[in-house]
Amino acid sequence: LAYDMAERHEPLLPSSAFACHMDLPRARDAGLDGAVLGIVVTPRKVRPEQLWALKIHGKIEAGVGIDQTLETLDLLQSIAERHDDAIVHVRNAADLDQALETGRFAALAGLEGAHGIEGSLDNLRKAWQRGLRMLGLVHFQANAAASPMTAPGFDGEGLTDFGIGLLAELERLGIVIDIAHLNRAGVDDVLERVQRPFVVSHSACHGVHATPRNLSDAQIWAIAERGGVLGLAVGRSFLGPGGIDAFVAHAEHARKVGGEELVAIGSDWDGAIIPVRGLEDVGGLPHLTHALLDAGWKTDAVRKLLGGNALRVLREVLG
């Protein structure tokens, strides 16, 4: 949510690096009917001039934690209201189905990291009231709830007491739990405690490309067993060498380990990534469809990856 998604944008840098990967016009051209739009909150107080990504749109003031979260949720709501013939800010399963039935874009708000609620369940409820419907427990830095897999010295620390309480409140409110970035001990805590399906919004398979952000086969299997969804990212750091063929290789591996009900697209577009060739922006989705079919995927399995699996989880959790 760094710019007005209702307007068409062009890549800022060569190789479509870092940003401007998706907007509503290009999504519509590619046949994309909806997406979870990630809110990234600065982990500490910064000067306004440092918020370069947020200043692209020019509507968000410098903030920290819950203030920035709420301001960004309000931004999405204002965009949806200005373009109510084209966008639905989805808050429940009925909104989701209505958007799909009427041909409008289903926009769901997600938050990357519980630091965006500042260790407060009251703040979580405020964000829910403003439309937050997915929450990643952690981003790049440890917070009051959890520690990331990339934080040295935090590998063995699971969820905090606040993090365990947060899980219960997320399930009560109907907010999808996202374990992307979460360390192994935290994943184990989630598997032990949650009742509903959850997601890994953007990751890939360690068995195909060995990098700390990717999931082991054991983790993939455990997520599938709980009815969860693994969103495969399109960044080179996740997929490794290659282009669309690399995405297909990860999809094949994830399906082999966890079944075809597991796999989804978790692009991480506009997430400061460098996409692989052929998936430089949302316009690459039709090419991905053809690549999967050419690799021998049945039509039903392709439909599940392109949205069916994610819709199943969203409908169950949002209620």
PDB file of C-alpha atoms in Angstrom:
ATOM      1  CA  LEU A   1       0.000   0.000   0.000  1.00  0.00           C
ATOM      2  CA  ALA A   2       2.705   2.482  -0.988  1.00  0.00           C
ATOM      3  CA  TYR A   3       0.719   4.152  -3.783  1.00  0.00           C
ATOM      4  CA  ASP A   4      -2.773   4.483  -5.183  1.00  0.00           C
ATOM      5  CA  MET A   5      -3.474   0.995  -6.505  1.00  0.00           C
ATOM      6  CA  ALA A   6      -6.363   2.278  -8.620  1.00  0.00           C
ATOM      7  CA  GLU A   7      -3.937   4.065 -10.974  1.00  0.00           C
ATOM      8  CA  ARG A   8      -1.600   2.467 -13.527  1.00  0.00           C
ATOM      9  CA  HIS A   9       2.099   2.665 -12.641  1.00  0.00           C
ATOM     10  CA  GLU A  10       5.360   1.881 -14.397  1.00  0.00           C
ATOM     11  CA  PRO A  11       8.438   0.145 -12.926  1.00  0.00           C
ATOM     12  CA  LEU A  12      10.779   2.492 -11.097  1.00  0.00           C
ATOM     13  CA  LEU A  13      14.005   0.567 -11.714  1.00  0.00           C
ATOM     14  CA  PRO A  14      15.525  -1.894 -14.229  1.00  0.00           C
ATOM     15  CA  SER A  15      14.489  -5.546 -13.842  1.00  0.00           C
ATOM     16  CA  SER A  16      11.319  -4.273 -12.139  1.00  0.00           C
ATOM     17  CA  ALA A  17      13.284  -4.188  -8.892  1.00  0.00           C
ATOM     18  CA  PHE A  18      11.681  -3.466  -5.531  1.00  0.00           C
ATOM     19  CA  ALA A  19       8.331  -1.799  -6.310  1.00  0.00           C
ATOM     20  CA  CYS A  20       5.526  -0.869  -8.719  1.00  0.00           C
ATOM     21  CA  HIS A  21       4.728  -4.489  -9.548  1.00  0.00           C
ATOM     22  CA  MET A  22       0.948  -4.364  -9.221  1.00  0.00           C
ATOM     23  CA  ASP A  23      -1.944  -1.962  -9.580  1.00  0.00           C
ATOM     24  CA  LEU A  24      -5.612  -2.384 -10.402  1.00  0.00           C
ATOM     25  CA  PRO A  25      -5.420  -1.724 -14.175  1.00  0.00           C
ATOM     26  CA  ARG A  26      -2.581  -4.209 -14.676  1.00  0.00           C
ATOM     27  CA  ALA A  27      -4.221  -6.734 -12.354  1.00  0.00           C
ATOM     28  CA  ARG A  28      -7.403  -6.552 -14.400  1.00  0.00           C
ATOM     29  CA  ASP A  29      -5.456  -6.962 -17.634  1.00  0.00           C
ATOM     30  CA  ALA A  30      -3.899 -10.127 -16.171  1.00  0.00           C
ATOM     31  CA  GLY A  31      -7.206 -11.578 -14.951  1.00  0.00           C
ATOM     32  CA  LEU A  32      -6.438 -11.158 -11.240  1.00  0.00           C
ATOM     33  CA  ASP A  33      -9.649 -10.830  -9.218  1.00  0.00           C
ATOM     34  CA  GLY A  34      -8.241  -9.981  -5.795  1.00  0.00           C
ATOM     35  CA  ALA A  35      -5.255  -9.917  -3.470  1.00  0.00           C
ATOM     36  CA  VAL A  36      -4.115  -9.491   0.099  1.00  0.00           C
ATOM     37  CA  LEU A  37      -2.378  -6.107   0.256  1.00  0.00           C
ATOM     38  CA  GLY A  38       0.420  -6.028   2.799  1.00  0.00           C
ATOM     39  CA  ILE A  39       0.944  -3.156   5.232  1.00  0.00           C
ATOM     40  CA  VAL A  40       4.591  -2.697   6.206  1.00  0.00           C
ATOM     41  CA  VAL A  41       5.104  -0.594   9.329  1.00  0.00           C
ATOM     42  CA  THR A  42       8.465   0.906  10.196  1.00  0.00           C
ATOM     43  CA  PRO A  43       9.810  -0.879  13.289  1.00  0.00           C
ATOM     44  CA  ARG A  44      10.922   2.348  14.976  1.00  0.00           C
ATOM     45  CA  LYS A  45      10.323   6.081  14.795  1.00  0.00           C
ATOM     46  CA  VAL A  46      11.863   7.584  11.655  1.00  0.00           C
ATOM     47  CA  ARG A  47      12.036  11.000  10.042  1.00  0.00           C
ATOM     48  CA  PRO A  48       9.381  11.770   7.406  1.00  0.00           C
ATOM     49  CA  GLU A  49      11.960  12.008   4.621  1.00  0.00           C
ATOM     50  CA  GLN A  50      13.017   8.419   5.327  1.00  0.00           C
ATOM     51  CA  LEU A  51       9.581   7.045   4.484  1.00  0.00           C
ATOM     52  CA  TRP A  52      10.324   7.261   0.761  1.00  0.00           C
ATOM     53  CA  ALA A  53       8.016   4.413  -0.241  1.00  0.00           C
ATOM     54  CA  LEU A  54       5.048   5.829   1.642  1.00  0.00           C
ATOM     55  CA  LYS A  55       5.659   9.302   0.230  1.00  0.00           C
ATOM     56  CA  ILE A  56       5.012   8.022  -3.299  1.00  0.00           C
ATOM     57  CA  HIS A  57       1.330   8.337  -2.564  1.00  0.00           C
ATOM     58  CA  GLY A  58       1.676  11.336  -0.301  1.00  0.00           C
ATOM     59  CA  LYS A  59      -1.243  10.512   1.978  1.00  0.00           C
ATOM     60  CA  ILE A  60       0.453   8.879   4.988  1.00  0.00           C
ATOM     61  CA  GLU A  61       2.159  10.909   7.687  1.00  0.00           C
ATOM     62  CA  ALA A  62       5.255   9.637   9.443  1.00  0.00           C
ATOM     63  CA  GLY A  63       4.167   7.376  12.270  1.00  0.00           C
ATOM     64  CA  VAL A  64       5.106   4.305  14.182  1.00  0.00           C
ATOM     65  CA  GLY A  65       3.288   1.133  15.115  1.00  0.00           C
ATOM     66  CA  ILE A  66      -0.454   1.271  15.451  1.00  0.00           C
ATOM     67  CA  ASP A  67      -0.798   4.843  14.144  1.00  0.00           C
ATOM     68  CA  GLN A  68       0.818   3.924  10.857  1.00  0.00           C
ATOM     69  CA  THR A  69      -1.203   0.702  10.667  1.00  0.00           C
ATOM     70  CA  LEU A  70      -4.504   2.518  11.139  1.00  0.00           C
ATOM     71  CA  GLU A  71      -3.574   5.294   8.708  1.00  0.00           C
ATOM     72  CA  THR A  72      -2.791   2.750   6.019  1.00  0.00           C
ATOM     73  CA  LEU A  73      -6.014   0.837   6.629  1.00  0.00           C
ATOM     74  CA  ASP A  74      -7.890   4.123   6.274  1.00  0.00           C
ATOM     75  CA  LEU A  75      -6.021   4.768   3.024  1.00  0.00           C
ATOM     76  CA  LEU A  76      -7.238   1.466   1.587  1.00  0.00           C
ATOM     77  CA  GLN A  77     -10.782   2.263   2.686  1.00  0.00           C
ATOM     78  CA  SER A  78     -10.628   5.688   1.040  1.00  0.00           C
ATOM     79  CA  ILE A  79      -9.378   4.176  -2.221  1.00  0.00           C
ATOM     80  CA  ALA A  80     -12.177   1.603  -2.142  1.00  0.00           C
ATOM     81  CA  GLU A  81     -14.770   4.309  -1.502  1.00  0.00           C
ATOM     82  CA  ARG A  82     -13.480   6.493  -4.351  1.00  0.00           C
ATOM     83  CA  HIS A  83     -13.555   3.511  -6.716  1.00  0.00           C
ATOM     84  CA  ASP A  84     -16.518   1.579  -5.329  1.00  0.00           C
ATOM     85  CA  ASP A  85     -17.446   0.448  -8.828  1.00  0.00           C
ATOM     86  CA  ALA A  86     -14.107  -1.364  -9.116  1.00  0.00           C
ATOM     87  CA  ILE A  87     -12.808  -2.272  -5.623  1.00  0.00           C
ATOM     88  CA  VAL A  88     -14.271  -3.939  -2.532  1.00  0.00           C
ATOM     89  CA  HIS A  89     -12.430  -3.627   0.789  1.00  0.00           C
ATOM     90  CA  VAL A  90     -13.114  -7.178   1.968  1.00  0.00           C
ATOM     91  CA  ARG A  91     -14.003  -7.692   5.631  1.00  0.00           C
ATOM     92  CA  ASN A  92     -15.845 -11.026   5.517  1.00  0.00           C
ATOM     93  CA  ALA A  93     -16.632 -13.953   3.244  1.00  0.00           C
ATOM     94  CA  ALA A  94     -19.802 -12.263   1.985  1.00  0.00           C
ATOM     95  CA  ASP A  95     -17.773  -9.243   0.829  1.00  0.00           C
ATOM     96  CA  LEU A  96     -15.346 -11.588  -0.887  1.00  0.00           C
ATOM     97  CA  ASP A  97     -18.060 -13.446  -2.759  1.00  0.00           C
ATOM     98  CA  GLN A  98     -19.850 -10.214  -3.656  1.00  0.00           C
ATOM     99  CA  ALA A  99     -16.665  -8.800  -5.173  1.00  0.00           C
ATOM    100  CA  LEU A 100     -16.132 -11.908  -7.270  1.00  0.00           C
ATOM    101  CA  GLU A 101     -19.772 -12.063  -8.365  1.00  0.00           C
ATOM    102  CA  THR A 102     -19.887  -8.396  -9.407  1.00  0.00           C
ATOM    103  CA  GLY A 103     -16.509  -8.314 -11.132  1.00  0.00           C
ATOM    104  CA  ARG A 104     -14.904  -5.946  -8.647  1.00  0.00           C
ATOM    105  CA  PHE A 105     -11.397  -6.368  -7.233  1.00  0.00           C
ATOM    106  CA  ALA A 106     -11.355  -8.036  -3.803  1.00  0.00           C
ATOM    107  CA  ALA A 107      -8.828  -6.129  -1.671  1.00  0.00           C
ATOM    108  CA  LEU A 108      -7.937  -7.614   1.719  1.00  0.00           C
ATOM    109  CA  ALA A 109      -5.673  -5.825   4.171  1.00  0.00           C
ATOM    110  CA  GLY A 110      -2.800  -7.713   5.799  1.00  0.00           C
ATOM    111  CA  LEU A 111      -0.119  -6.564   8.243  1.00  0.00           C
ATOM    112  CA  GLU A 112       3.501  -7.726   8.142  1.00  0.00           C
ATOM    113  CA  GLY A 113       4.567  -8.037  11.754  1.00  0.00           C
ATOM    114  CA  ALA A 114       2.842  -7.710  15.121  1.00  0.00           C
ATOM    115  CA  HIS A 115       5.018  -4.678  15.900  1.00  0.00           C
ATOM    116  CA  GLY A 116       2.302  -2.878  13.936  1.00  0.00           C
ATOM    117  CA  ILE A 117      -0.088  -3.343  16.869  1.00  0.00           C
ATOM    118  CA  GLU A 118       2.552  -2.465  19.501  1.00  0.00           C
ATOM    119  CA  GLY A 119       1.995  -5.491  21.730  1.00  0.00           C
ATOM    120  CA  SER A 120      -1.641  -4.647  22.426  1.00  0.00           C
ATOM    121  CA  LEU A 121      -4.769  -6.716  21.820  1.00  0.00           C
ATOM    122  CA  ASP A 122      -6.787  -3.508  22.080  1.00  0.00           C
ATOM    123  CA  ASN A 123      -4.782  -2.164  19.147  1.00  0.00           C
ATOM    124  CA  LEU A 124      -5.463  -5.388  17.258  1.00  0.00           C
ATOM    125  CA  ARG A 125      -9.189  -4.859  17.771  1.00  0.00           C
ATOM    126  CA  LYS A 126      -8.900  -1.277  16.530  1.00  0.00           C
ATOM    127  CA  ALA A 127      -7.152  -2.529  13.394  1.00  0.00           C
ATOM    128  CA  TRP A 128      -9.801  -5.220  12.914  1.00  0.00           C
ATOM    129  CA  GLN A 129     -12.528  -2.585  13.117  1.00  0.00           C
ATOM    130  CA  ARG A 130     -10.730  -0.638  10.360  1.00  0.00           C
ATOM    131  CA  GLY A 131     -10.541  -3.725   8.140  1.00  0.00           C
ATOM    132  CA  LEU A 132      -7.403  -5.723   8.991  1.00  0.00           C
ATOM    133  CA  ARG A 133      -8.019  -9.340   7.978  1.00  0.00           C
ATOM    134  CA  MET A 134      -4.565 -10.997   7.916  1.00  0.00           C
ATOM    135  CA  LEU A 135      -1.675 -10.616  10.323  1.00  0.00           C
ATOM    136  CA  GLY A 136       1.887 -11.844   9.983  1.00  0.00           C
ATOM    137  CA  LEU A 137       3.204 -12.577  13.451  1.00  0.00           C
ATOM    138  CA  VAL A 138       6.648 -11.169  12.710  1.00  0.00           C
ATOM    139  CA  HIS A 139       8.598  -9.368  10.008  1.00  0.00           C
ATOM    140  CA  PHE A 140      12.368  -8.768  10.048  1.00  0.00           C
ATOM    141  CA  GLN A 141      12.776  -7.933  13.735  1.00  0.00           C
ATOM    142  CA  ALA A 142      11.642  -9.636  16.927  1.00  0.00           C
ATOM    143  CA  ASN A 143       8.559  -8.073  18.487  1.00  0.00           C
ATOM    144  CA  ALA A 144       6.310  -8.580  21.510  1.00  0.00           C
ATOM    145  CA  ALA A 145       4.805 -11.722  19.959  1.00  0.00           C
ATOM    146  CA  ALA A 146       7.488 -13.611  18.057  1.00  0.00           C
ATOM    147  CA  SER A 147      10.958 -13.801  16.529  1.00  0.00           C
ATOM    148  CA  PRO A 148      11.883 -14.107  12.847  1.00  0.00           C
ATOM    149  CA  MET A 149      13.824 -16.967  11.334  1.00  0.00           C
ATOM    150  CA  THR A 150      16.524 -14.546  10.228  1.00  0.00           C
ATOM    151  CA  ALA A 151      17.273 -13.039  13.665  1.00  0.00           C
ATOM    152  CA  PRO A 152      20.591 -14.322  15.116  1.00  0.00           C
ATOM    153  CA  GLY A 153      20.237 -15.582  18.664  1.00  0.00           C
ATOM    154  CA  PHE A 154      16.468 -16.021  18.497  1.00  0.00           C
ATOM    155  CA  ASP A 155      16.333 -19.387  16.733  1.00  0.00           C
ATOM    156  CA  GLY A 156      15.141 -21.320  19.776  1.00  0.00           C
ATOM    157  CA  GLU A 157      12.642 -18.804  21.110  1.00  0.00           C
ATOM    158  CA  GLY A 158       9.025 -19.592  20.394  1.00  0.00           C
ATOM    159  CA  LEU A 159       6.031 -17.331  20.781  1.00  0.00           C
ATOM    160  CA  THR A 160       5.914 -15.118  23.839  1.00  0.00           C
ATOM    161  CA  ASP A 161       2.996 -15.191  26.268  1.00  0.00           C
ATOM    162  CA  PHE A 162       1.581 -12.233  24.361  1.00  0.00           C
ATOM    163  CA  GLY A 163       2.075 -14.103  21.093  1.00  0.00           C
ATOM    164  CA  ILE A 164       0.138 -17.107  22.384  1.00  0.00           C
ATOM    165  CA  GLY A 165      -2.697 -14.857  23.505  1.00  0.00           C
ATOM    166  CA  LEU A 166      -2.561 -13.103  20.150  1.00  0.00           C
ATOM    167  CA  LEU A 167      -3.208 -16.383  18.327  1.00  0.00           C
ATOM    168  CA  ALA A 168      -6.414 -16.922  20.271  1.00  0.00           C
ATOM    169  CA  GLU A 169      -7.654 -13.388  19.621  1.00  0.00           C
ATOM    170  CA  LEU A 170      -6.834 -13.594  15.910  1.00  0.00           C
ATOM    171  CA  GLU A 171      -8.922 -16.747  15.639  1.00  0.00           C
ATOM    172  CA  ARG A 172     -11.754 -15.209  17.654  1.00  0.00           C
ATOM    173  CA  LEU A 173     -11.889 -12.116  15.454  1.00  0.00           C
ATOM    174  CA  GLY A 174     -11.560 -14.030  12.200  1.00  0.00           C
ATOM    175  CA  ILE A 175      -8.173 -12.663  11.152  1.00  0.00           C
ATOM    176  CA  VAL A 176      -6.031 -15.008   9.058  1.00  0.00           C
ATOM    177  CA  ILE A 177      -2.769 -15.980  10.783  1.00  0.00           C
ATOM    178  CA  ASP A 178       0.323 -15.640   8.584  1.00  0.00           C
ATOM    179  CA  ILE A 179       3.548 -17.372   9.654  1.00  0.00           C
ATOM    180  CA  ALA A 180       5.847 -15.983   6.949  1.00  0.00           C
ATOM    181  CA  HIS A 181       9.173 -14.890   8.509  1.00  0.00           C
ATOM    182  CA  LEU A 182       8.428 -16.835  11.727  1.00  0.00           C
ATOM    183  CA  ASN A 183      11.224 -18.946  13.223  1.00  0.00           C
ATOM    184  CA  ARG A 184      10.981 -22.713  13.635  1.00  0.00           C
ATOM    185  CA  ALA A 185      10.083 -22.668  17.343  1.00  0.00           C
ATOM    186  CA  GLY A 186       7.333 -20.151  16.642  1.00  0.00           C
ATOM    187  CA  VAL A 187       5.949 -22.298  13.836  1.00  0.00           C
ATOM    188  CA  ASP A 188       5.824 -25.239  16.251  1.00  0.00           C
ATOM    189  CA  ASP A 189       3.835 -23.118  18.717  1.00  0.00           C
ATOM    190  CA  VAL A 190       1.353 -22.157  16.006  1.00  0.00           C
ATOM    191  CA  LEU A 191       0.929 -25.774  14.912  1.00  0.00           C
ATOM    192  CA  GLU A 192       0.266 -26.802  18.507  1.00  0.00           C
ATOM    193  CA  ARG A 193      -2.321 -24.135  19.283  1.00  0.00           C
ATOM    194  CA  VAL A 194      -4.345 -22.925  16.304  1.00  0.00           C
ATOM    195  CA  GLN A 195      -7.660 -24.486  15.361  1.00  0.00           C
ATOM    196  CA  ARG A 196      -8.262 -22.976  11.927  1.00  0.00           C
ATOM    197  CA  PRO A 197      -6.182 -23.082   8.743  1.00  0.00           C
ATOM    198  CA  PHE A 198      -3.414 -20.500   8.468  1.00  0.00           C
ATOM    199  CA  VAL A 199      -1.133 -19.301   5.692  1.00  0.00           C
ATOM    200  CA  VAL A 200       2.467 -18.712   4.788  1.00  0.00           C
ATOM    201  CA  SER A 201       1.870 -15.634   2.685  1.00  0.00           C
ATOM    202  CA  HIS A 202       5.202 -15.546   0.839  1.00  0.00           C
ATOM    203  CA  SER A 203       7.894 -18.200   0.916  1.00  0.00           C
ATOM    204  CA  ALA A 204       9.085 -21.187  -1.148  1.00  0.00           C
ATOM    205  CA  CYS A 205      10.686 -24.619  -0.802  1.00  0.00           C
ATOM    206  CA  HIS A 206      14.053 -25.140   0.894  1.00  0.00           C
ATOM    207  CA  GLY A 207      14.291 -28.468  -0.921  1.00  0.00           C
ATOM    208  CA  VAL A 208      14.487 -26.624  -4.245  1.00  0.00           C
ATOM    209  CA  HIS A 209      16.437 -23.518  -3.231  1.00  0.00           C
ATOM    210  CA  ALA A 210      18.215 -23.563   0.136  1.00  0.00           C
ATOM    211  CA  THR A 211      17.733 -20.174   1.772  1.00  0.00           C
ATOM    212  CA  PRO A 212      16.668 -19.388   5.363  1.00  0.00           C
ATOM    213  CA  ARG A 213      13.318 -17.886   4.316  1.00  0.00           C
ATOM    214  CA  ASN A 214      12.193 -21.068   2.550  1.00  0.00           C
ATOM    215  CA  LEU A 215      10.365 -23.927   4.265  1.00  0.00           C
ATOM    216  CA  SER A 216      11.599 -27.443   4.944  1.00  0.00           C
ATOM    217  CA  ASP A 217       9.627 -30.416   3.677  1.00  0.00           C
ATOM    218  CA  ALA A 218       8.579 -31.200   7.256  1.00  0.00           C
ATOM    219  CA  GLN A 219       7.155 -27.697   7.667  1.00  0.00           C
ATOM    220  CA  ILE A 220       5.381 -27.867   4.305  1.00  0.00           C
ATOM    221  CA  TRP A 221       3.798 -31.190   5.229  1.00  0.00           C
ATOM    222  CA  ALA A 222       2.689 -29.901   8.652  1.00  0.00           C
ATOM    223  CA  ILE A 223       1.064 -26.816   7.113  1.00  0.00           C
ATOM    224  CA  ALA A 224      -0.769 -28.955   4.565  1.00  0.00           C
ATOM    225  CA  GLU A 225      -1.952 -31.353   7.266  1.00  0.00           C
ATOM    226  CA  ARG A 226      -3.636 -28.420   9.045  1.00  0.00           C
ATOM    227  CA  GLY A 227      -5.418 -27.303   5.884  1.00  0.00           C
ATOM    228  CA  GLY A 228      -3.128 -24.319   5.428  1.00  0.00           C
ATOM    229  CA  VAL A 229      -1.810 -22.639   2.323  1.00  0.00           C
ATOM    230  CA  LEU A 230       1.731 -21.891   1.153  1.00  0.00           C
ATOM    231  CA  GLY A 231       1.947 -18.794  -1.028  1.00  0.00           C
ATOM    232  CA  LEU A 232       4.925 -19.112  -3.354  1.00  0.00           C
ATOM    233  CA  ALA A 233       6.829 -15.858  -3.783  1.00  0.00           C
ATOM    234  CA  VAL A 234       8.243 -14.711  -7.124  1.00  0.00           C
ATOM    235  CA  GLY A 235      11.464 -13.090  -5.921  1.00  0.00           C
ATOM    236  CA  ARG A 236      14.832 -14.399  -7.074  1.00  0.00           C
ATOM    237  CA  SER A 237      15.993 -14.762  -3.472  1.00  0.00           C
ATOM    238  CA  PHE A 238      13.161 -17.265  -2.872  1.00  0.00           C
ATOM    239  CA  LEU A 239      13.132 -19.182  -6.146  1.00  0.00           C
ATOM    240  CA  GLY A 240      16.794 -19.203  -7.126  1.00  0.00           C
ATOM    241  CA  PRO A 241      18.112 -19.204 -10.703  1.00  0.00           C
ATOM    242  CA  GLY A 242      15.712 -19.254 -13.614  1.00  0.00           C
ATOM    243  CA  GLY A 243      12.449 -17.608 -14.534  1.00  0.00           C
ATOM    244  CA  ILE A 244       8.886 -18.881 -14.509  1.00  0.00           C
ATOM    245  CA  ASP A 245      10.352 -22.380 -14.690  1.00  0.00           C
ATOM    246  CA  ALA A 246      11.795 -21.838 -11.197  1.00  0.00           C
ATOM    247  CA  PHE A 247       8.336 -20.980  -9.839  1.00  0.00           C
ATOM    248  CA  VAL A 248       6.940 -24.114 -11.476  1.00  0.00           C
ATOM    249  CA  ALA A 249       9.724 -26.205  -9.904  1.00  0.00           C
ATOM    250  CA  HIS A 250       8.811 -24.930  -6.428  1.00  0.00           C
ATOM    251  CA  ALA A 251       5.113 -25.487  -7.109  1.00  0.00           C
ATOM    252  CA  GLU A 252       5.822 -29.057  -8.207  1.00  0.00           C
ATOM    253  CA  HIS A 253       7.872 -29.721  -5.079  1.00  0.00           C
ATOM    254  CA  ALA A 254       5.291 -28.206  -2.725  1.00  0.00           C
ATOM    255  CA  ARG A 255       2.502 -30.182  -4.380  1.00  0.00           C
ATOM    256  CA  LYS A 256       4.505 -33.405  -4.109  1.00  0.00           C
ATOM    257  CA  VAL A 257       5.133 -32.856  -0.387  1.00  0.00           C
ATOM    258  CA  GLY A 258       1.836 -31.300   0.697  1.00  0.00           C
ATOM    259  CA  GLY A 259      -0.706 -31.969  -2.031  1.00  0.00           C
ATOM    260  CA  GLU A 260      -2.466 -29.700  -4.495  1.00  0.00           C
ATOM    261  CA  GLU A 261      -4.713 -28.174  -1.799  1.00  0.00           C
ATOM    262  CA  LEU A 262      -1.633 -26.460  -0.323  1.00  0.00           C
ATOM    263  CA  VAL A 263      -0.112 -24.365  -3.091  1.00  0.00           C
ATOM    264  CA  ALA A 264      -0.987 -20.750  -3.879  1.00  0.00           C
ATOM    265  CA  ILE A 265       0.577 -17.579  -5.241  1.00  0.00           C
ATOM    266  CA  GLY A 266       2.213 -15.417  -2.576  1.00  0.00           C
ATOM    267  CA  SER A 267       4.001 -13.117  -4.955  1.00  0.00           C
ATOM    268  CA  ASP A 268       5.515 -10.526  -2.574  1.00  0.00           C
ATOM    269  CA  TRP A 269       5.196  -8.028  -5.419  1.00  0.00           C
ATOM    270  CA  ASP A 270       5.885  -4.492  -4.185  1.00  0.00           C
ATOM    271  CA  GLY A 271       7.795  -6.052  -1.299  1.00  0.00           C
ATOM    272  CA  ALA A 272      11.270  -4.740  -2.227  1.00  0.00           C
ATOM    273  CA  ILE A 273      12.041  -7.893  -4.226  1.00  0.00           C
ATOM    274  CA  ILE A 274      13.639  -8.517  -7.611  1.00  0.00           C
ATOM    275  CA  PRO A 275      11.203 -10.839  -9.430  1.00  0.00           C
ATOM    276  CA  VAL A 276      12.313 -13.713 -11.616  1.00  0.00           C
ATOM    277  CA  ARG A 277      12.113 -13.359 -15.395  1.00  0.00           C
ATOM    278  CA  GLY A 278       8.594 -13.600 -16.723  1.00  0.00           C
ATOM    279  CA  LEU A 279       6.998 -12.600 -13.425  1.00  0.00           C
ATOM    280  CA  GLU A 280       8.365  -9.069 -13.269  1.00  0.00           C
ATOM    281  CA  ASP A 281       4.904  -7.793 -12.455  1.00  0.00           C
ATOM    282  CA  VAL A 282       1.294  -8.943 -12.234  1.00  0.00           C
ATOM    283  CA  GLY A 283       1.148  -9.069 -16.026  1.00  0.00           C
ATOM    284  CA  GLY A 284       3.097 -12.334 -15.902  1.00  0.00           C
ATOM    285  CA  LEU A 285       0.210 -14.339 -14.432  1.00  0.00           C
ATOM    286  CA  PRO A 286      -1.191 -15.551 -17.788  1.00  0.00           C
ATOM    287  CA  HIS A 287       2.291 -16.807 -18.688  1.00  0.00           C
ATOM    288  CA  LEU A 288       2.427 -18.695 -15.384  1.00  0.00           C
ATOM    289  CA  THR A 289      -0.901 -20.347 -16.172  1.00  0.00           C
ATOM    290  CA  HIS A 290       0.437 -21.570 -19.512  1.00  0.00           C
ATOM    291  CA  ALA A 291       3.686 -22.747 -17.901  1.00  0.00           C
ATOM    292  CA  LEU A 292       1.814 -24.871 -15.356  1.00  0.00           C
ATOM    293  CA  LEU A 293      -0.392 -26.417 -18.035  1.00  0.00           C
ATOM    294  CA  ASP A 294       2.664 -27.091 -20.198  1.00  0.00           C
ATOM    295  CA  ALA A 295       4.268 -28.826 -17.189  1.00  0.00           C
ATOM    296  CA  GLY A 296       1.365 -31.258 -17.081  1.00  0.00           C
ATOM    297  CA  TRP A 297      -0.808 -29.713 -14.391  1.00  0.00           C
ATOM    298  CA  LYS A 298      -4.506 -30.463 -14.734  1.00  0.00           C
ATOM    299  CA  THR A 299      -6.872 -27.510 -15.098  1.00  0.00           C
ATOM    300  CA  ASP A 300      -8.412 -28.081 -11.663  1.00  0.00           C
ATOM    301  CA  ALA A 301      -4.998 -28.077  -9.973  1.00  0.00           C
ATOM    302  CA  VAL A 302      -4.031 -24.853 -11.750  1.00  0.00           C
ATOM    303  CA  ARG A 303      -7.253 -23.207 -10.601  1.00  0.00           C
ATOM    304  CA  LYS A 304      -6.495 -24.190  -7.018  1.00  0.00           C
ATOM    305  CA  LEU A 305      -3.023 -22.658  -7.195  1.00  0.00           C
ATOM    306  CA  LEU A 306      -4.249 -19.483  -8.889  1.00  0.00           C
ATOM    307  CA  GLY A 307      -6.803 -18.768  -6.184  1.00  0.00           C
ATOM    308  CA  GLY A 308      -8.973 -21.700  -5.191  1.00  0.00           C
ATOM    309  CA  ASN A 309      -6.846 -22.785  -2.246  1.00  0.00           C
ATOM    310  CA  ALA A 310      -6.503 -19.259  -0.891  1.00  0.00           C
ATOM    311  CA  LEU A 311     -10.242 -18.657  -1.256  1.00  0.00           C
ATOM    312  CA  ARG A 312     -10.963 -21.806   0.747  1.00  0.00           C
ATOM    313  CA  VAL A 313      -8.922 -20.563   3.705  1.00  0.00           C
ATOM    314  CA  LEU A 314     -10.233 -17.005   3.491  1.00  0.00           C
ATOM    315  CA  ARG A 315     -13.860 -18.118   3.451  1.00  0.00           C
ATOM    316  CA  GLU A 316     -13.340 -20.431   6.419  1.00  0.00           C
ATOM    317  CA  VAL A 317     -11.484 -17.923   8.588  1.00  0.00           C
ATOM    318  CA  LEU A 318     -13.225 -14.656   7.708  1.00  0.00           C
ATOM    319  CA  GLY A 319     -16.690 -16.122   8.208  1.00  0.00           C
TER     320      GLY A 319
END
